[in-house]
Coordinates of C-alpha atoms in Angstrom, one line a residue:
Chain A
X3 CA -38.1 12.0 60.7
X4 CA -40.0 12.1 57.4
X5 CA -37.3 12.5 55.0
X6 CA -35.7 9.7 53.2
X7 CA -31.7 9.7 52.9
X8 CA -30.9 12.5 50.2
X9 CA -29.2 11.7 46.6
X10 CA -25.1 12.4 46.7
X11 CA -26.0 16.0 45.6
X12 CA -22.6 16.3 43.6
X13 CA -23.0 13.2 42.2
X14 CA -26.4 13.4 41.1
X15 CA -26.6 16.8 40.1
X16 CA -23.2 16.8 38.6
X17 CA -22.3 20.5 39.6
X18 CA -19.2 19.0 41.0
X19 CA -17.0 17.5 38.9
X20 CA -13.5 16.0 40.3
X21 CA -10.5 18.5 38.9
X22 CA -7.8 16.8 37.1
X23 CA -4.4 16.7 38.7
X24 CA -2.6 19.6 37.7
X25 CA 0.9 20.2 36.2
X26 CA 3.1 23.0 37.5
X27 CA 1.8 25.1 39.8
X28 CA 2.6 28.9 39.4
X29 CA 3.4 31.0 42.6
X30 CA 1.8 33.8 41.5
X31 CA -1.3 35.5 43.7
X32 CA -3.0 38.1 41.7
X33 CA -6.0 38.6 44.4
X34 CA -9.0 37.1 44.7
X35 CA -13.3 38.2 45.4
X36 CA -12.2 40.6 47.5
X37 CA -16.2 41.4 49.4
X38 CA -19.3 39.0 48.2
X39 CA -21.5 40.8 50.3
X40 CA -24.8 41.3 49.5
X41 CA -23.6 39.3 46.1
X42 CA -26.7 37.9 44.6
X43 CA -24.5 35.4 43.1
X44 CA -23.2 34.3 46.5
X45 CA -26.4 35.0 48.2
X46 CA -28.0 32.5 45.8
X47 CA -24.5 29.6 46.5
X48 CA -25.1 30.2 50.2
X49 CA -28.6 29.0 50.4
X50 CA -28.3 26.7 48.5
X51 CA -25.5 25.5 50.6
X52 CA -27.5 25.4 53.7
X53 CA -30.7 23.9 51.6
X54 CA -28.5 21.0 51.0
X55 CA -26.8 21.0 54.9
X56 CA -30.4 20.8 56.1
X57 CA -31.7 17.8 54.3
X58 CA -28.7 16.2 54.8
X59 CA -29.2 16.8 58.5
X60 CA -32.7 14.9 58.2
X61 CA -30.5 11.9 58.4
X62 CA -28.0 13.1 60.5
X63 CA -25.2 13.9 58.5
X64 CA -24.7 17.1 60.5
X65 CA -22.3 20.2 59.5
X66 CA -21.1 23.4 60.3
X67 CA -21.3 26.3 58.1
X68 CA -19.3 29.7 57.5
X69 CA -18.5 32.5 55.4
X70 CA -15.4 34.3 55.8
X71 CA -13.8 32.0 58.5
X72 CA -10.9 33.7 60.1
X73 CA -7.4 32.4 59.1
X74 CA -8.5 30.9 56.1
X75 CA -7.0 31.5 52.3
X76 CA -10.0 30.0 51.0
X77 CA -13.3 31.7 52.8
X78 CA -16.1 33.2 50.9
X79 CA -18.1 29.6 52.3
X80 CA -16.7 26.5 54.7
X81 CA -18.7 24.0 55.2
X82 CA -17.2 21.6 58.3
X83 CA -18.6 17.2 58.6
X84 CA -17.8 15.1 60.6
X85 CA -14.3 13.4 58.3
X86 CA -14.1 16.5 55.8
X87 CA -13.7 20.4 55.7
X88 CA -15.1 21.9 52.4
X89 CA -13.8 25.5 51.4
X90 CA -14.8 27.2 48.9
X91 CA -14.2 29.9 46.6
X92 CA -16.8 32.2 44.4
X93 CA -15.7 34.1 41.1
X94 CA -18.7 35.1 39.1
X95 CA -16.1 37.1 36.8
X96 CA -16.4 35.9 33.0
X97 CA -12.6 35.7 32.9
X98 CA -11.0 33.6 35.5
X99 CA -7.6 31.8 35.8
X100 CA -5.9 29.6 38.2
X101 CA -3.5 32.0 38.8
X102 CA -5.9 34.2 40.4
X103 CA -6.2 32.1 43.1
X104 CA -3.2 29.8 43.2
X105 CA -1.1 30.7 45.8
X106 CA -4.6 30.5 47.9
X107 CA -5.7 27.5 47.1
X108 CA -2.4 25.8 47.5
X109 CA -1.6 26.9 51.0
X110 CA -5.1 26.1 51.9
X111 CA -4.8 22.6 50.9
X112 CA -1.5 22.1 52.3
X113 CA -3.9 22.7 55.6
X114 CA -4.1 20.0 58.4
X115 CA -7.3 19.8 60.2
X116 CA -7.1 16.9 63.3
X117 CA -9.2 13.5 62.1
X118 CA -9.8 15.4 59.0
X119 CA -9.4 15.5 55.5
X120 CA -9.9 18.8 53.2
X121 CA -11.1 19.6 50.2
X122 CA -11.1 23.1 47.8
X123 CA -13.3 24.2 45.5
X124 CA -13.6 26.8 43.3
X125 CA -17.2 27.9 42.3
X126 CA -17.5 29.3 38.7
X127 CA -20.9 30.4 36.9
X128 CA -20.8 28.3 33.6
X129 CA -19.9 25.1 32.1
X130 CA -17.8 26.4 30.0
X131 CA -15.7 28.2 33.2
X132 CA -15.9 24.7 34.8
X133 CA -14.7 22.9 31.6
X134 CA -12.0 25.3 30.8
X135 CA -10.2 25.1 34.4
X136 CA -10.9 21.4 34.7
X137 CA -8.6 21.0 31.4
X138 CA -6.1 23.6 32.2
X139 CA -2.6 22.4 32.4
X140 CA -2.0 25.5 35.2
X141 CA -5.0 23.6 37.4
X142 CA -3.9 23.6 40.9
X143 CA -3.5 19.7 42.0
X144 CA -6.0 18.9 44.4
X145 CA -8.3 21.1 44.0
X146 CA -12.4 21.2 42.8
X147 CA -14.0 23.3 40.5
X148 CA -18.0 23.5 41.1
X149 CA -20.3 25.0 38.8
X150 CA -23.5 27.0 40.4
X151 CA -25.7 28.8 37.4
X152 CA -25.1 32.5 38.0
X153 CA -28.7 32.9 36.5
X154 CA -30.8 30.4 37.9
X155 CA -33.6 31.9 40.0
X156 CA -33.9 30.7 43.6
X157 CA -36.9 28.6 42.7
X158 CA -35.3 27.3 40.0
X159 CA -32.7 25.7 42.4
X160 CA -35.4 23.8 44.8
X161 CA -37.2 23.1 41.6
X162 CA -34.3 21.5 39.6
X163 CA -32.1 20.0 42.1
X164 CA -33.2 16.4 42.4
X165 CA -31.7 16.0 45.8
X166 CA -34.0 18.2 47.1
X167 CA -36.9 16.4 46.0
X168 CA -37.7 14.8 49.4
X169 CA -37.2 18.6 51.4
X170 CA -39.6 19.7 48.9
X171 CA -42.1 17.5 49.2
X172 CA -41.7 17.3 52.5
X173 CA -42.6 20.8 52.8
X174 CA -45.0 21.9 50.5
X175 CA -46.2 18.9 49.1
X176 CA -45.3 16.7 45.7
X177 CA -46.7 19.6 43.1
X178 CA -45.3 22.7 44.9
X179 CA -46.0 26.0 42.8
X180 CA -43.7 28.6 42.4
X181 CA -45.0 30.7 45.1
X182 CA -44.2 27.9 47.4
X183 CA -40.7 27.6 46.3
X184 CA -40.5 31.2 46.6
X185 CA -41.5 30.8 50.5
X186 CA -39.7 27.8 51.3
X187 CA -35.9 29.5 49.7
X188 CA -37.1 33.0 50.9
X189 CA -37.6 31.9 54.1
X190 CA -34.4 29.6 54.3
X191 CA -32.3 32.5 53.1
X192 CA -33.7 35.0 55.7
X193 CA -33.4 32.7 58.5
X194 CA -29.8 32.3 57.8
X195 CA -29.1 35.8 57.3
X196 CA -30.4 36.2 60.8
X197 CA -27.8 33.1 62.2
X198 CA -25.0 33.7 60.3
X199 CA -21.6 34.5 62.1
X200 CA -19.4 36.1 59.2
X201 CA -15.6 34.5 60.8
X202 CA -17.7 31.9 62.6
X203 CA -19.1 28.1 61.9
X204 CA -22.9 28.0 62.8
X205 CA -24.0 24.7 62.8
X206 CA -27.2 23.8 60.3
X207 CA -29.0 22.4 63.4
X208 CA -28.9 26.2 64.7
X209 CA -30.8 27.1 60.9
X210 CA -33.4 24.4 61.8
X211 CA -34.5 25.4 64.9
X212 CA -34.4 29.3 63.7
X213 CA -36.5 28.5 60.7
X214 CA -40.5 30.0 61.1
X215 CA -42.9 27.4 62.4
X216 CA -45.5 27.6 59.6
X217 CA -43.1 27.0 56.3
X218 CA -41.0 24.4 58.1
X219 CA -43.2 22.1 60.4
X220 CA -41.9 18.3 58.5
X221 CA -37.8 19.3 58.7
X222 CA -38.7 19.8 62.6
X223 CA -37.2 16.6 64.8
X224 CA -40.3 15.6 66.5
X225 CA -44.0 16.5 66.3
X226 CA -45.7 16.6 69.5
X227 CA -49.3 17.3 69.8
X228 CA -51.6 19.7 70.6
X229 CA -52.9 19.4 74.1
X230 CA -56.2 16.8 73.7
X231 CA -55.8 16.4 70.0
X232 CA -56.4 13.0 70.2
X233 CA -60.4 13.6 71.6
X234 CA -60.4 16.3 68.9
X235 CA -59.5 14.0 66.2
X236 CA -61.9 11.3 67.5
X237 CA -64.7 13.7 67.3
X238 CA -63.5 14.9 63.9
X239 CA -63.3 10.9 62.6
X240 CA -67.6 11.5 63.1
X241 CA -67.7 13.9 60.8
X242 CA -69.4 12.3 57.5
X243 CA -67.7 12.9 54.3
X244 CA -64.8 14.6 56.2
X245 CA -61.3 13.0 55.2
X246 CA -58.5 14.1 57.1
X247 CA -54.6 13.0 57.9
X248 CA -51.7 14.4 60.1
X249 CA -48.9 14.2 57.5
X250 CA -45.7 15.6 57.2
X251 CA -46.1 18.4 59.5
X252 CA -49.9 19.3 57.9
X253 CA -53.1 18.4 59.1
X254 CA -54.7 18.2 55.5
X255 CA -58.3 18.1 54.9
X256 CA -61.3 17.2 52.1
X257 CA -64.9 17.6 52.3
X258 CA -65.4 15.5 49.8
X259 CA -67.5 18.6 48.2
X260 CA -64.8 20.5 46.7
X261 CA -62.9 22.1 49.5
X262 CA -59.4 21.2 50.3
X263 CA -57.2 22.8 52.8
X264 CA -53.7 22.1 55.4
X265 CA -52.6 23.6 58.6
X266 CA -49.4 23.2 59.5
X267 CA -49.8 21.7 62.5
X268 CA -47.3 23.2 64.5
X269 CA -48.7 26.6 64.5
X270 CA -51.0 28.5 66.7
X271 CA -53.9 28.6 64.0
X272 CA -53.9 25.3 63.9
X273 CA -53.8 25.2 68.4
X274 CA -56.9 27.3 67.9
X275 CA -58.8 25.1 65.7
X276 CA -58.4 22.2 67.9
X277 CA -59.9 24.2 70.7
X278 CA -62.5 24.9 68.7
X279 CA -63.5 21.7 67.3
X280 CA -63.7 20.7 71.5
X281 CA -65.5 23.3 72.1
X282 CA -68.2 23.4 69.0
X283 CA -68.4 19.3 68.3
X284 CA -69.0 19.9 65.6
X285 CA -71.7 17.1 63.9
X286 CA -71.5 17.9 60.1
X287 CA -69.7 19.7 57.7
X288 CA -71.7 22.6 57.9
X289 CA -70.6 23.0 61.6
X290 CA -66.8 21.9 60.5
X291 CA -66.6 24.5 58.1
X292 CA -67.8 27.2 60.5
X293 CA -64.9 26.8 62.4
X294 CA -61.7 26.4 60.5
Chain B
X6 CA -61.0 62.0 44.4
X7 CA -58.6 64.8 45.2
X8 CA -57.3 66.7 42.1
X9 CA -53.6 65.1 42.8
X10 CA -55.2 61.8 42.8
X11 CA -57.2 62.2 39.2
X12 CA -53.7 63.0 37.7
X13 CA -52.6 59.7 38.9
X14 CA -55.1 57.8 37.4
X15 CA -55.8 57.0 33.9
X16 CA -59.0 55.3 32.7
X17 CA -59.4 52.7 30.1
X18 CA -62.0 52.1 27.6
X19 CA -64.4 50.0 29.7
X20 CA -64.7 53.1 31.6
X21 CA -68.0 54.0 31.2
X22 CA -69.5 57.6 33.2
X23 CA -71.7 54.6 35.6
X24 CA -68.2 52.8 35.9
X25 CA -66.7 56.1 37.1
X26 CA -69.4 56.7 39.2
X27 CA -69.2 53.3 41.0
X28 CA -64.8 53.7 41.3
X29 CA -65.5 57.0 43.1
X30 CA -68.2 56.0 45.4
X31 CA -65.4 53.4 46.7
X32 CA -63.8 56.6 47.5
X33 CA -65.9 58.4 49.0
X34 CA -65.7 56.6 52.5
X35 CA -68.9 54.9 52.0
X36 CA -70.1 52.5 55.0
X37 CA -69.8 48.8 54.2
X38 CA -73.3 48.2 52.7
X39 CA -72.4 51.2 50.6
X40 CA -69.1 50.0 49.5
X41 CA -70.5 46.5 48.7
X42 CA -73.0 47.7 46.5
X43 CA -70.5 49.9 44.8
X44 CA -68.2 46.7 44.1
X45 CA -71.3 44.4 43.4
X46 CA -72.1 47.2 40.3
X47 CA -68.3 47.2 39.4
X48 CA -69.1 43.2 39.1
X49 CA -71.5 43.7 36.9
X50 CA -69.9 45.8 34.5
X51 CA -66.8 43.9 34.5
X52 CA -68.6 40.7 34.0
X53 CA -70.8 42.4 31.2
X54 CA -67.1 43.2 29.7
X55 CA -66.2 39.6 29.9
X56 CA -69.3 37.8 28.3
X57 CA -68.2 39.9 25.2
X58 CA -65.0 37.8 25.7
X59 CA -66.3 34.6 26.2
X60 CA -68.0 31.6 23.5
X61 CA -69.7 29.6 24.4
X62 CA -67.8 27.0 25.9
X63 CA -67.8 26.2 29.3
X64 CA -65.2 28.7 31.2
X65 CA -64.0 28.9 35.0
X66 CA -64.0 31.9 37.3
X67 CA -61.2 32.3 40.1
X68 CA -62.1 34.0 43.3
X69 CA -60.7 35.0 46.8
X70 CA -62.7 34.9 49.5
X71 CA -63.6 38.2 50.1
X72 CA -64.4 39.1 46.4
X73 CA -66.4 36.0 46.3
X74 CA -69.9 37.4 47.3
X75 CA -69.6 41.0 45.9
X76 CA -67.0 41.9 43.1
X77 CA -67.4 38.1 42.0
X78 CA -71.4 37.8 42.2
X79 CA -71.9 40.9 40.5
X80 CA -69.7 39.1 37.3
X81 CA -71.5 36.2 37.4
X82 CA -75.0 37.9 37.1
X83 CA -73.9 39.1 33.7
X84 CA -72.3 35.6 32.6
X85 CA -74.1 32.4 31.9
X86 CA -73.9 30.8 35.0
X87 CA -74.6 27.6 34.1
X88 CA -71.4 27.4 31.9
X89 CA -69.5 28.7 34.5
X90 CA -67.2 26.7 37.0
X91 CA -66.1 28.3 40.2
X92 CA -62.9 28.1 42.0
X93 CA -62.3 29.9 45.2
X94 CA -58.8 30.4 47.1
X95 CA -57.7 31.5 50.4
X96 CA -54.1 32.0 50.6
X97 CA -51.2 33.5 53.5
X98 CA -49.4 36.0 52.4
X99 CA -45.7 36.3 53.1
X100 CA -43.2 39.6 53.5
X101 CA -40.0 39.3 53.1
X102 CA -37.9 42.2 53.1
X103 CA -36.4 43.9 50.5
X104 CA -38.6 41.3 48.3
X105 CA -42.4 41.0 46.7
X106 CA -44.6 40.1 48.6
X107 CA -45.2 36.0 48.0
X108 CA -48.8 34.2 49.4
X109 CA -49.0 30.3 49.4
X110 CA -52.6 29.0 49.1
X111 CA -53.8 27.1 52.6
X112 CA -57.8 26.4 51.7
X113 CA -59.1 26.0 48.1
X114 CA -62.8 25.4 46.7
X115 CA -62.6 24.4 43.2
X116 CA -66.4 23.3 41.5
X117 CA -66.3 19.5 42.0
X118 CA -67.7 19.5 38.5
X119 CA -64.6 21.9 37.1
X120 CA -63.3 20.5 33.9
X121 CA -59.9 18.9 33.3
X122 CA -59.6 22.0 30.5
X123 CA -61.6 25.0 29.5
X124 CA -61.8 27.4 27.1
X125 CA -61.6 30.6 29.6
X126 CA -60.4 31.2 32.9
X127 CA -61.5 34.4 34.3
X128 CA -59.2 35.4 37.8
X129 CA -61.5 37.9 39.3
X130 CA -60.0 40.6 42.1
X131 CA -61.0 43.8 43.2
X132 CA -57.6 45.5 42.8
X133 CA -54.1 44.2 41.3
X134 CA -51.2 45.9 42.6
X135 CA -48.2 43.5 43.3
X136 CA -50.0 40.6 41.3
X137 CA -48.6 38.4 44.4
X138 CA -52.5 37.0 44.9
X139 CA -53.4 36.8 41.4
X140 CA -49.9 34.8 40.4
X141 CA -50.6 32.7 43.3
X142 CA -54.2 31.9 42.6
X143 CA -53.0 31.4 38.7
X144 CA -50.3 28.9 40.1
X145 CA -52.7 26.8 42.2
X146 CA -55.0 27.0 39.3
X147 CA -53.0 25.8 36.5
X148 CA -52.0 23.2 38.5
X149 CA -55.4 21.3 38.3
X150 CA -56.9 23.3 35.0
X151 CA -55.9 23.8 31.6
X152 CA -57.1 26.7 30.2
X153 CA -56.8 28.2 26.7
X154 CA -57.5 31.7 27.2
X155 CA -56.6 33.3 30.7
X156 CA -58.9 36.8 31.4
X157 CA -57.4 39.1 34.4
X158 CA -60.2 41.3 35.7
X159 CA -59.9 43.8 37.9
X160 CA -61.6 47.1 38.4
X161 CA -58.3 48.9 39.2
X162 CA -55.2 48.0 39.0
X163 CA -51.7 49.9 39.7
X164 CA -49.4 51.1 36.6
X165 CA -46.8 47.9 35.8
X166 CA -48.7 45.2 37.6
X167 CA -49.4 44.0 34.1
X168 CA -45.7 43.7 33.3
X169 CA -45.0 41.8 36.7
X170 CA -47.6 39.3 36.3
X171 CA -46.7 38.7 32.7
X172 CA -42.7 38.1 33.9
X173 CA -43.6 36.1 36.8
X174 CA -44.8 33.5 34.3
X175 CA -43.0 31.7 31.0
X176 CA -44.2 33.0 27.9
X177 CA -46.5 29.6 26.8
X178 CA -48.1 30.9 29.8
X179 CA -48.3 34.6 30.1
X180 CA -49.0 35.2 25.8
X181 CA -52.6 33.9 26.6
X182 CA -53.2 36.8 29.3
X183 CA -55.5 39.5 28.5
X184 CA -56.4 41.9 31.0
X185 CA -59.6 43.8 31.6
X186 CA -59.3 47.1 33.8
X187 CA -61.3 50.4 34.2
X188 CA -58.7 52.2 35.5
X189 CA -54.9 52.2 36.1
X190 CA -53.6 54.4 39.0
X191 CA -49.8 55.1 39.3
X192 CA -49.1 56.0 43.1
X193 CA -48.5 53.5 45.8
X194 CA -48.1 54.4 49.4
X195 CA -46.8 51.8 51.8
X196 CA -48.5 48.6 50.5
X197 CA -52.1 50.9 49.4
X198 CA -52.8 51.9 45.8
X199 CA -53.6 55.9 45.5
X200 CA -56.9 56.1 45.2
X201 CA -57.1 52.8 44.5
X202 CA -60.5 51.1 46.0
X203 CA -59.9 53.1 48.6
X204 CA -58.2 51.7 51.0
X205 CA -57.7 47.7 52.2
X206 CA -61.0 45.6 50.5
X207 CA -61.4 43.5 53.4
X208 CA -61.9 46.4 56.0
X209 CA -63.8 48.8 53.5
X210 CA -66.1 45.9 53.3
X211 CA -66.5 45.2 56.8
X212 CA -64.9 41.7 56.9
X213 CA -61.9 42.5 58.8
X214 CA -62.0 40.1 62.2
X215 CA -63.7 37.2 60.2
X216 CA -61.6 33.8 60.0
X217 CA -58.9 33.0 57.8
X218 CA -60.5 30.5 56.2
X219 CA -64.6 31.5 56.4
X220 CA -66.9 30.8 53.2
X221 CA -68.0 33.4 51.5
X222 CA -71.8 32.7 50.6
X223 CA -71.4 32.2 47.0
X224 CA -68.9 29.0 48.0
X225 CA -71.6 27.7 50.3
X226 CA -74.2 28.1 47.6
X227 CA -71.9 26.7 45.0
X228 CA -71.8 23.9 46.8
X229 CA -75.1 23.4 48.3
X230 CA -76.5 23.4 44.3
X231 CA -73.5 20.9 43.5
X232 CA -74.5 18.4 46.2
X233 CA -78.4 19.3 45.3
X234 CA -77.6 18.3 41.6
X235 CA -75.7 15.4 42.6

């Protein structure tokens, strides 16, 4: 694996912060998010959800992850370790109140899960949401209140979040640009858009291996590879003024004269170009160059 | 250019009658060499439009690859080459539906001899439609240079391309952006500017089938004088 443990992301980022224990709870249900699809809002809490599951799984910490599970009073996302389950509720209104979800939140955490323990949040858009509900004397015992910035742009996320730091660089590289960010979330969301069981868990290992090759070759497992890239890499060590290194997924490359490139070196481009170099030998940089 | 496609199209004015000229001869399904000359001359012109824009400090010209040795040489015959600093980069581009387009850069050539800042940056590219290359290129760019002025030239570019390119950067950014066009066309079919340059650049100019990642010539003789002079 090439990525280091990640930061406690609640901790670090302080999105989370623990609710106080509330007072009297009222028994009141006044409804809830009744449909978050295609919610950009929950769109955006979803994948950064599963951003978060997948470095995590770099160092094992597997989980499962779901959006409207069955059975639940608490569904919009559930996110299921190995000792906790996580639910958690979205409101991206301006107003919100405990008693809007109340009688949810209570019989969810009154909830027994075998070997388990469980935990409820509810996600809100500002501080000032997070502050309000934290302090309210109505606050459901128990329970969490998250804050996730209803405007943040999806690169925004990968760029601010400094528990994503090693994913990212991982990835694309210590100085990603915003293009890059764009892929790596664009891609992350799509893939799980494609996995995703609404009423089911799908576990973040499923994500992984769903993910495309070329954005995602350093959160792969294992790197095995190409057939005879060892005699190719030989030959290219003879290359004067060639600098080269397999590294985090890339085979990245200097001439020394300017030009800089990577391949990820999972894909069939990069298959190709090892081919090539045993077929061409090449001697120089002239030769190299003809055949990336 | 069909009737329909003139009333989609709105010249600005750079547009001189030879600039015309050159925009519909791209049209005009000319063969390769044809077509190359035609973008060579809209080099030309566009770079003659830039010197007026430049001092005479040193300033840095951003490529693709297949601009490189037409739209791009024809520019640099106009501009003083010997101020002039050459970055060139070859990127992947992405679709993701319901999205814009996104490109990551995988190969770059940037002048081994490129200042840490310059006064101009001139992104050079034959047509901006999404702005997806150009705000990639920008990225990569700004990530190594600091420039104080930031020219976009293009010799066509599609209505509101301005606007996305400005938004897709903050404003300390995007306020230094000026942008040099000779026309503006407002149709877009599928992922091809009507009229446009006619059709996709890398077929029209016959490099369709080459590598990802070739060198145009004006990269290998960048960097042949660069390792001469060193």
């Amino acid at each position: 694996m090439h990525l280091s443990p990640p930061m406690d992301i609640n901790d670090k980022w302080g999105w989370i912060a623990p609710m106080q224990e509330g007072k009297k709870q009222a028994r009141q249900h006044t409804g809830g998010m009744a449909n978050l699809a295609g919610n950009v809002f929950e769109s955006h809490f979803g994948t950064w959800r599963v951003v978060s599951a997948l470095e995590r799984l770099s160092v094992g910490e597997a989980a499962r992850l779901a959006l409207q599970l069955r059975k639940c009073d608490v569904d919009d996302w559930v996110e299921d370790r190995r000792a906790e389950r996580h639910f958690f509720q979205l409101k991206r209104q301006k107003k919100i109140s405990w008693g809007a979800v109340r009688s949810e939140f209570v019989s969810q955490l009154a909830t027994k899960v075998k070997g388990k323990s469980v935990k409820v949040s509810l996600v809100v858009r500002t501080k000032l949401q997070r502050t309000k509900l934290q302090t309210s004397k109505s606050a459901v015992a128990g329970a969490q209140v998250l804050f996730f910035p209803g405007t943040l742009q999806p690169q925004e996320v990968l760029t601010t979040a400094p528990a994503l730091a090693t994913l990212r660089a991982a990835s694309i590289g210590t100085s990603p640009t915003r293009s890059d960010l764009e892929v790596i979330w664009s891609s992350i969301d799509f893939t799980w858009q494609k996995v995703r069981k609404p009423g089911k868990f799908v576990g973040v290992a499923r994500v992984l291996e769903a993910l495309p090759d070329q954005n995602f070759p350093p959160l792969r497992h294992s790197w095995k590879s190409p057939p005879r890239w060892r005699e190719a890499e030989n030959l290219l060590r003879e290359v004067r003024g060639l600098s080269f290194s397999l590294d985090g997924g890339y085979f990245i490359y200097d001439d020394g004269s300017g030009t800089k490139g990577r391949y990820s070196s999972r894909t069939s481009a990069f298959r190709k170009f090892v081919r090539r170099v045993l077929k061409m030998r090449p001697k120089n940089l002239d030769a190299l160059r003809d055949i990336l | 250019m069909s009737r329909t496609e003139l009333k989609t199209r709105s010249f600005s004015n750079l547009s001189t009658p030879e600039v015309k000229k050159e925009l519909t001869r791209l049209l005009n399904e000319p063969s390769f060499v044809q077509y190359r000359d035609a973008m060579t001359k809209l080099g030309q012109q566009l770079g003659a439009a830039v010197k007026e824009r430049i001092s005479s400090k040193a300033f840095a010209l951003v490529t693709t690859p297949e601009d490189a040795d037409f739209l791009t040489r024809g520019m640099l015959e106009m501009l003083p080459r010997r101020r002039a600093h050459l970055a060139c980069y070859w990127t992947s581009r992405h679709h993701f539906p319901g999205r814009a387009d996104v490109a990551t850069v995988t190969q770059s050539f940037v002048d081994p001899s490129m200042p840490r800042t310059v006064e101009t940056v001139v992104i050079a590219k034959s047509i901006i439609a999404s702005g997806c290359i150009v705000r990639t290129n920008l990225e990569k760019f700004l990530t190594e240079v600091k420039p104080v002025r930031i020219l976009i030239a293009a010799p066509v570019m599609l209505s509101g391309a301005e606007k996305q390119l400005r938004d897709d950067f903050p404003p300390s950014i995007s306020k230094r952006f000026e942008f040099l066009t000779f026309a503006i066309d407002s149709v877009q079919e599928g992922r091809t500017v009507k009229p446009g340059v006619g059709g996709q650049v890398e077929a029209r100019l016959g490099l369709k089938g080459k590598s990802d990642r070739f060198s145009p010539a004006l990269v290998k003789e960048w960097r042949a004088a660069m390792t001469a002079h060193a």
